[in-house]
Short mmCIF file of C-alpha atoms and ligand atoms in Angstrom, two decimals:
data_model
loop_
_atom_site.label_atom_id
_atom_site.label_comp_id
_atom_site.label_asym_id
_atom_site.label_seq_id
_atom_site.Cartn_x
_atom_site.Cartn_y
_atom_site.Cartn_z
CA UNK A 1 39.39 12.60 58.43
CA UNK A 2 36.09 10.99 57.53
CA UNK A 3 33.24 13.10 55.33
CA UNK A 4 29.68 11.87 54.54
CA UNK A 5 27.91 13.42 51.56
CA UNK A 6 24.42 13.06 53.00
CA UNK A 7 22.74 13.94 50.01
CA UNK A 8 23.92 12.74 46.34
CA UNK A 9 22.30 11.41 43.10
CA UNK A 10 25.32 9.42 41.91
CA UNK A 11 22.47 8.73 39.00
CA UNK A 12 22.70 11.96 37.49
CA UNK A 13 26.39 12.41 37.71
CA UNK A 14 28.14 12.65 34.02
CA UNK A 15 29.63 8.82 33.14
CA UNK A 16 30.00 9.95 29.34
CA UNK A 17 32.96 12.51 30.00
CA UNK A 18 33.48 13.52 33.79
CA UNK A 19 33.63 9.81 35.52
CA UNK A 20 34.00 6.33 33.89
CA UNK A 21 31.86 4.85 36.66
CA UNK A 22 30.93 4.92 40.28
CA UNK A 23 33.96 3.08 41.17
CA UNK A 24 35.64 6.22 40.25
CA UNK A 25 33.78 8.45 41.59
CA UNK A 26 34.07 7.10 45.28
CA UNK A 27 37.79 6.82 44.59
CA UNK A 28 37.61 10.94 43.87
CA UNK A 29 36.09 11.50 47.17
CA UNK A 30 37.77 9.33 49.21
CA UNK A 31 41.05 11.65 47.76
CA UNK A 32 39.62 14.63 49.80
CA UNK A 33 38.02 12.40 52.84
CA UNK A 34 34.97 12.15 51.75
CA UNK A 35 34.26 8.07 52.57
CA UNK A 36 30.58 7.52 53.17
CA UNK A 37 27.75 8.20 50.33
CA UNK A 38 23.60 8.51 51.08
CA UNK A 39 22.33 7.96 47.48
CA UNK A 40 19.47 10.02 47.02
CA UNK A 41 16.09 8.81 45.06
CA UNK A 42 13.81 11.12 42.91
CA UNK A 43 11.47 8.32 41.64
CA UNK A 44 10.77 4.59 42.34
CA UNK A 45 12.11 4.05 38.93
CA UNK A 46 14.81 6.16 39.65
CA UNK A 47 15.36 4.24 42.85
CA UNK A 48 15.49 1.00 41.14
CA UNK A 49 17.86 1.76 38.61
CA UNK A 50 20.28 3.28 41.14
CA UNK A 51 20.67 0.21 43.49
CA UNK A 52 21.45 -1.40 40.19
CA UNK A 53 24.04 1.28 39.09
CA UNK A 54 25.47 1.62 42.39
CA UNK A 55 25.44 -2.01 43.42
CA UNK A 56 25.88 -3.84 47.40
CA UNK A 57 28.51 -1.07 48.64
CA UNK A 58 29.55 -0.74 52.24
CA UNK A 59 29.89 2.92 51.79
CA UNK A 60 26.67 4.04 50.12
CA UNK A 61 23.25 4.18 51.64
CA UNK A 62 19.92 4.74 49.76
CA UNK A 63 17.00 6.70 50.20
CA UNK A 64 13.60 6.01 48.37
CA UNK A 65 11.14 8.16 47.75
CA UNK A 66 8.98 10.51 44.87
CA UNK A 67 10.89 14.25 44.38
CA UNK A 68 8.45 16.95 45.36
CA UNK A 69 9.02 18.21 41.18
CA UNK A 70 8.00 14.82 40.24
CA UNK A 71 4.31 14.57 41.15
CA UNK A 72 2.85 15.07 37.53
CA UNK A 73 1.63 11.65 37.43
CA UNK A 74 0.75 9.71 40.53
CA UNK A 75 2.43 7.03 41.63
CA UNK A 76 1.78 3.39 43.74
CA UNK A 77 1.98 4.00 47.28
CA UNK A 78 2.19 0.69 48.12
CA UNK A 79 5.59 0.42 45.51
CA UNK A 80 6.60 2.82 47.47
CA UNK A 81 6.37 1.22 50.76
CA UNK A 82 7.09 -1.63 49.43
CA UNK A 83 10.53 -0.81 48.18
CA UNK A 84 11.41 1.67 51.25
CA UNK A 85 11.41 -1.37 53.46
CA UNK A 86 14.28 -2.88 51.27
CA UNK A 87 17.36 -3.48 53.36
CA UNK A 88 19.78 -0.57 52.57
CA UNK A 89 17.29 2.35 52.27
CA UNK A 90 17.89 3.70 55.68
CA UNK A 91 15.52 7.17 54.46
CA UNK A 92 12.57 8.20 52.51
CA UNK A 93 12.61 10.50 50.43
CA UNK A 94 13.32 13.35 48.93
CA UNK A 95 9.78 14.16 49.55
CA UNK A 96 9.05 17.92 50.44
CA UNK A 97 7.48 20.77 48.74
CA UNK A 98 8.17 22.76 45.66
CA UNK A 99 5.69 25.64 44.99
CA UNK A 100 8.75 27.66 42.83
CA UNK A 101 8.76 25.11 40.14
CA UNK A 102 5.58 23.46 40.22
CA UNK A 103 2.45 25.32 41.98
CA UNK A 104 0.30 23.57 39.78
CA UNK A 105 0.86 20.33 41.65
CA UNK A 106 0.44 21.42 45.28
CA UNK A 107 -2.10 19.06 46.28
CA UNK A 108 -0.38 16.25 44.87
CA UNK A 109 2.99 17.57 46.37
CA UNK A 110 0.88 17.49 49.75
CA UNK A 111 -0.30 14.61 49.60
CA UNK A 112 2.70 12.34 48.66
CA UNK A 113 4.64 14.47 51.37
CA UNK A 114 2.24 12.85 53.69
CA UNK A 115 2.59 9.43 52.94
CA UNK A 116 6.23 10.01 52.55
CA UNK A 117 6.62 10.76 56.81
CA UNK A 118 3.45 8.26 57.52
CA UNK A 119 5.82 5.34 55.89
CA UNK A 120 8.94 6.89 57.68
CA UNK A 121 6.69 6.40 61.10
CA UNK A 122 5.67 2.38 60.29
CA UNK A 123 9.50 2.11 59.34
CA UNK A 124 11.48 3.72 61.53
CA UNK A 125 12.79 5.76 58.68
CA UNK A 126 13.59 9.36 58.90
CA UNK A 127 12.45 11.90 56.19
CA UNK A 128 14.47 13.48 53.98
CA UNK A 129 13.01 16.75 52.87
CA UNK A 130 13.09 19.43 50.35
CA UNK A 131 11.16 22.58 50.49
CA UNK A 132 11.27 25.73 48.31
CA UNK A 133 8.72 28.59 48.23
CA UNK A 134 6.69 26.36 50.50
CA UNK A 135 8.12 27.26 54.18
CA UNK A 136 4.94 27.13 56.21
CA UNK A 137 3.16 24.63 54.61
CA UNK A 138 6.53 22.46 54.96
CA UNK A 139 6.40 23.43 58.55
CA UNK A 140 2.57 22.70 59.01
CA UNK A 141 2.76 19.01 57.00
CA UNK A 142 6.00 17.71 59.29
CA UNK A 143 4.03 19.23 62.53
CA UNK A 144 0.65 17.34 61.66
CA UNK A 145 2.19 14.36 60.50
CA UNK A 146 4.51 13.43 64.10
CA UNK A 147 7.47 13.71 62.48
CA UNK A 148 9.27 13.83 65.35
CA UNK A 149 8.51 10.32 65.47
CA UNK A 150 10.88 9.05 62.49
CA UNK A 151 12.88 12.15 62.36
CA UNK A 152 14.60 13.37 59.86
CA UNK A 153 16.37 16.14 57.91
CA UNK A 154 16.16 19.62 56.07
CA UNK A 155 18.44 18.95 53.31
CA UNK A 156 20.12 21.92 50.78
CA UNK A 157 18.91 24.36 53.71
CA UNK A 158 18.15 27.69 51.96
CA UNK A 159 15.74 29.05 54.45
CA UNK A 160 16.46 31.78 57.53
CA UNK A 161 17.23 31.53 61.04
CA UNK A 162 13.63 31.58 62.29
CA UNK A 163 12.89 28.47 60.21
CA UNK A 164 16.27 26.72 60.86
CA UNK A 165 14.83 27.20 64.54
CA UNK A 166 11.44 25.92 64.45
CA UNK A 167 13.13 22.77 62.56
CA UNK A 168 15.39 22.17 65.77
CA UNK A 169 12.40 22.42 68.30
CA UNK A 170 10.64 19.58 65.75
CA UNK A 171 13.98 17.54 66.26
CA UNK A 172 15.38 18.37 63.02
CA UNK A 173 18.62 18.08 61.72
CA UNK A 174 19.53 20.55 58.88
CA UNK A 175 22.08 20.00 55.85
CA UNK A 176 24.13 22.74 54.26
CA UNK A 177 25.34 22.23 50.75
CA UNK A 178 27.45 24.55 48.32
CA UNK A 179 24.79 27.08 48.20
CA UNK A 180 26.62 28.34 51.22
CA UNK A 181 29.41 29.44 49.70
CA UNK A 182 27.83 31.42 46.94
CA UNK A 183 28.67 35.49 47.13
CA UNK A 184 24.45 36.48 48.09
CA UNK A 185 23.80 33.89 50.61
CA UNK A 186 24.45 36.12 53.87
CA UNK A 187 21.04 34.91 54.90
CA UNK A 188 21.48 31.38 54.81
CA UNK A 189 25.31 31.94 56.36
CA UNK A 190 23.66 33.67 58.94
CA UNK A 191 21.31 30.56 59.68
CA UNK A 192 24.31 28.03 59.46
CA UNK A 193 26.16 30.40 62.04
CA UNK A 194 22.63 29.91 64.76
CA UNK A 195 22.55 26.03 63.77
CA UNK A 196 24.59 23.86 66.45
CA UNK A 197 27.16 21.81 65.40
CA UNK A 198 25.73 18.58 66.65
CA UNK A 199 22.52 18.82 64.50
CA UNK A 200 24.32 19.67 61.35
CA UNK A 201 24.96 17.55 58.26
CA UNK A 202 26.84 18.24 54.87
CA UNK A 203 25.95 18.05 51.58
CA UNK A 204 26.73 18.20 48.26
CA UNK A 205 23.04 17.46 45.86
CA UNK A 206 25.68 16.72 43.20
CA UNK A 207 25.48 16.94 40.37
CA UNK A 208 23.97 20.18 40.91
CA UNK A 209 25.25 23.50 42.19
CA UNK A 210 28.52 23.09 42.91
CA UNK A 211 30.39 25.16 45.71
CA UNK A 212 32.94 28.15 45.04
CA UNK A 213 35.18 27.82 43.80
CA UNK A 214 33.71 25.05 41.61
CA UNK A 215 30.62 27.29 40.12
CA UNK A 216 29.66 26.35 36.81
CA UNK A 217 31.09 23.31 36.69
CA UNK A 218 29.13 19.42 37.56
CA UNK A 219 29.24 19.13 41.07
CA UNK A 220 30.36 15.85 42.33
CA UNK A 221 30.74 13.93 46.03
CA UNK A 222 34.32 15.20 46.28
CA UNK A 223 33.24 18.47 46.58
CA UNK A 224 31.42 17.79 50.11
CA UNK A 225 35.00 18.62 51.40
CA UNK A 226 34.63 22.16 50.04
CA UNK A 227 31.57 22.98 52.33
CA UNK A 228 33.17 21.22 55.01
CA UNK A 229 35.86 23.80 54.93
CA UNK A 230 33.78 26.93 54.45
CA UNK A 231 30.96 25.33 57.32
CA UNK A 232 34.20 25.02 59.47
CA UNK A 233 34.79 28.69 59.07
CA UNK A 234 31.35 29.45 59.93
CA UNK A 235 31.51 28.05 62.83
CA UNK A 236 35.07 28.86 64.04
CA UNK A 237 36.41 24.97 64.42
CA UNK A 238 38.61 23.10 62.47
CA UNK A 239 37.48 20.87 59.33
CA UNK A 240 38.27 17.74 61.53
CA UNK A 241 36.04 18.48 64.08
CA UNK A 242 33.08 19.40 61.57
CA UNK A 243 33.96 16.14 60.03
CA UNK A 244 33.91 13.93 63.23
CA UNK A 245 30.72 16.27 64.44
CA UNK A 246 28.41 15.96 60.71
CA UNK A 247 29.52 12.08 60.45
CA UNK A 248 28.44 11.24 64.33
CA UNK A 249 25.15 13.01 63.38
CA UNK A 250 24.42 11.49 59.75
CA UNK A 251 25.14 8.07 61.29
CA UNK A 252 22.58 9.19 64.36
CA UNK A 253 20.07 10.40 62.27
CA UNK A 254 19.92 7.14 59.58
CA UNK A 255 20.37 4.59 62.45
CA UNK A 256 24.39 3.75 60.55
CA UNK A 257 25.73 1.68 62.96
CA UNK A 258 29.24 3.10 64.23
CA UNK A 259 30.70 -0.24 63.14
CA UNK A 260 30.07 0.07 59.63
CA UNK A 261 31.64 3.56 59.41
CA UNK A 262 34.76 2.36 61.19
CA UNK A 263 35.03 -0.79 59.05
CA UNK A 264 35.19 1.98 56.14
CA UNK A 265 39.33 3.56 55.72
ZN1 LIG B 301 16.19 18.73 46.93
ZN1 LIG B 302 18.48 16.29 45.90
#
């Protein structure tokens, strides 16, 4: 079986006590099937000092891009292309909107979404994207922009079925992390039962929120396998076919070509 954790920040993973490195924690995660890694940015200096923690791997992609939360001071546009177009970022992002945790920079969040899916267009990257208390301005910024033209994904999908739906007309693909599993989340079950399998990804946003029955403690790659099982569920197939269904579409969506997944064991 083959996994992809679509969405990781092997940054902000716990090297003091948890992991000696990332060495070990791909090893981890290739224990439960889970071979393939899209290292997720939150700032350009974040970005930076990830490619230089993670290294040249054949089983981790990057993404570049400014975090919706982290828009208190702007930031060079041009870096931002700039470094985007590096070979090995195959996304931008996570870009998005976050009115829960920071209203007070809505304009800014706007704004940078903007450029975020404009630079995804010149690059033929898709968009990886966050949103949170923000639904129809999300909706409104991806519409106005052409996003259909780079693509891209809805990634820890908390929102409903109506929303998961207007994403799929736009060409979306949607990602489903642990939050699915927690106890209150009949809502967001509900919308992973209406999404199709083949526009679908998996997820963990470690280190945070892990899945049951991992609550409480740092979530990690690895632990992609445990929403792989409960997505399975959801939608009445076996893990091995959500496997062989989410990696098809991750390596779809970020233009992976099927040679360097098969070259991966
Ligand atoms: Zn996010
Ligand atoms: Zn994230």
């Amino acid at each position: 079986m083959f996994l992809v954790d679509s969405h990781c920040h092997l940054d902000g993973l716990d090297y003091q006590s948890l992991h000696e490195n990332v060495d070990d924690v791909l090893a981890k995660a290739a224990a439960r099937d889970v071979k393939f890694f899209l290292a997720v940015a939150t700032t350009l200096d974040g970005y930076r000092g990830m490619r230089e923690l993670v290294g040249e791997r054949e089983n981790v992609a990057f993404s570049c891009g400014v975090h919706p939360l982290h828009q208190e001071e702007e930031y060079d546009v041009e870096a931002l292309r700039r470094l985007a177009a590096e070979p090995g970022v195959v996304a931008m992002g996570e870009t998005g909107l976050d009115y829960f945790y920071t209203p007070e920079t809505k304009p800014r969040q706007q704004a940078s979404f903007r450029n975020h899916i404009r630079i995804g267009r010149e690059l033929n990257k898709p968009v990886i994207v966050h949103t949170r208390d923000a639904r129809e301005d999300t909706l409104a910024i991806l519409r106005d922009e052409k996003v259909t033209e780079c693509g891209g994904v809805l990634h820890c999908f908390t929102e409903d079925r109506q929303t998961a739906e207007k994403l799929l007309d736009m060409g979306f693909y949607i990602s489903f992390s642990g939050i699915v599993t927690f106890r209150n989340a009949e809502q967001l079950r509900d919308a992973a039962r209406y999404v199709p399998l083949d526009r679908m990804l998996v997820e963990t946003d470690s280190p945070y929120l892990a899945p049951v029955p991992h609550r409480g403690k740092e979530n990690q790659p690895a632990m992609t396998r445990d929403v792989a099982e409960y997505m399975a569920v959801l939608k009445g197939v076996s893990v091995e076919e959500l496997a062989v269904a989410t990696t098809k579409n991750f390596a779809d969506l970020f233009h992976i070509p099927p040679s360097r997944l098969q070259s991966i064991v």
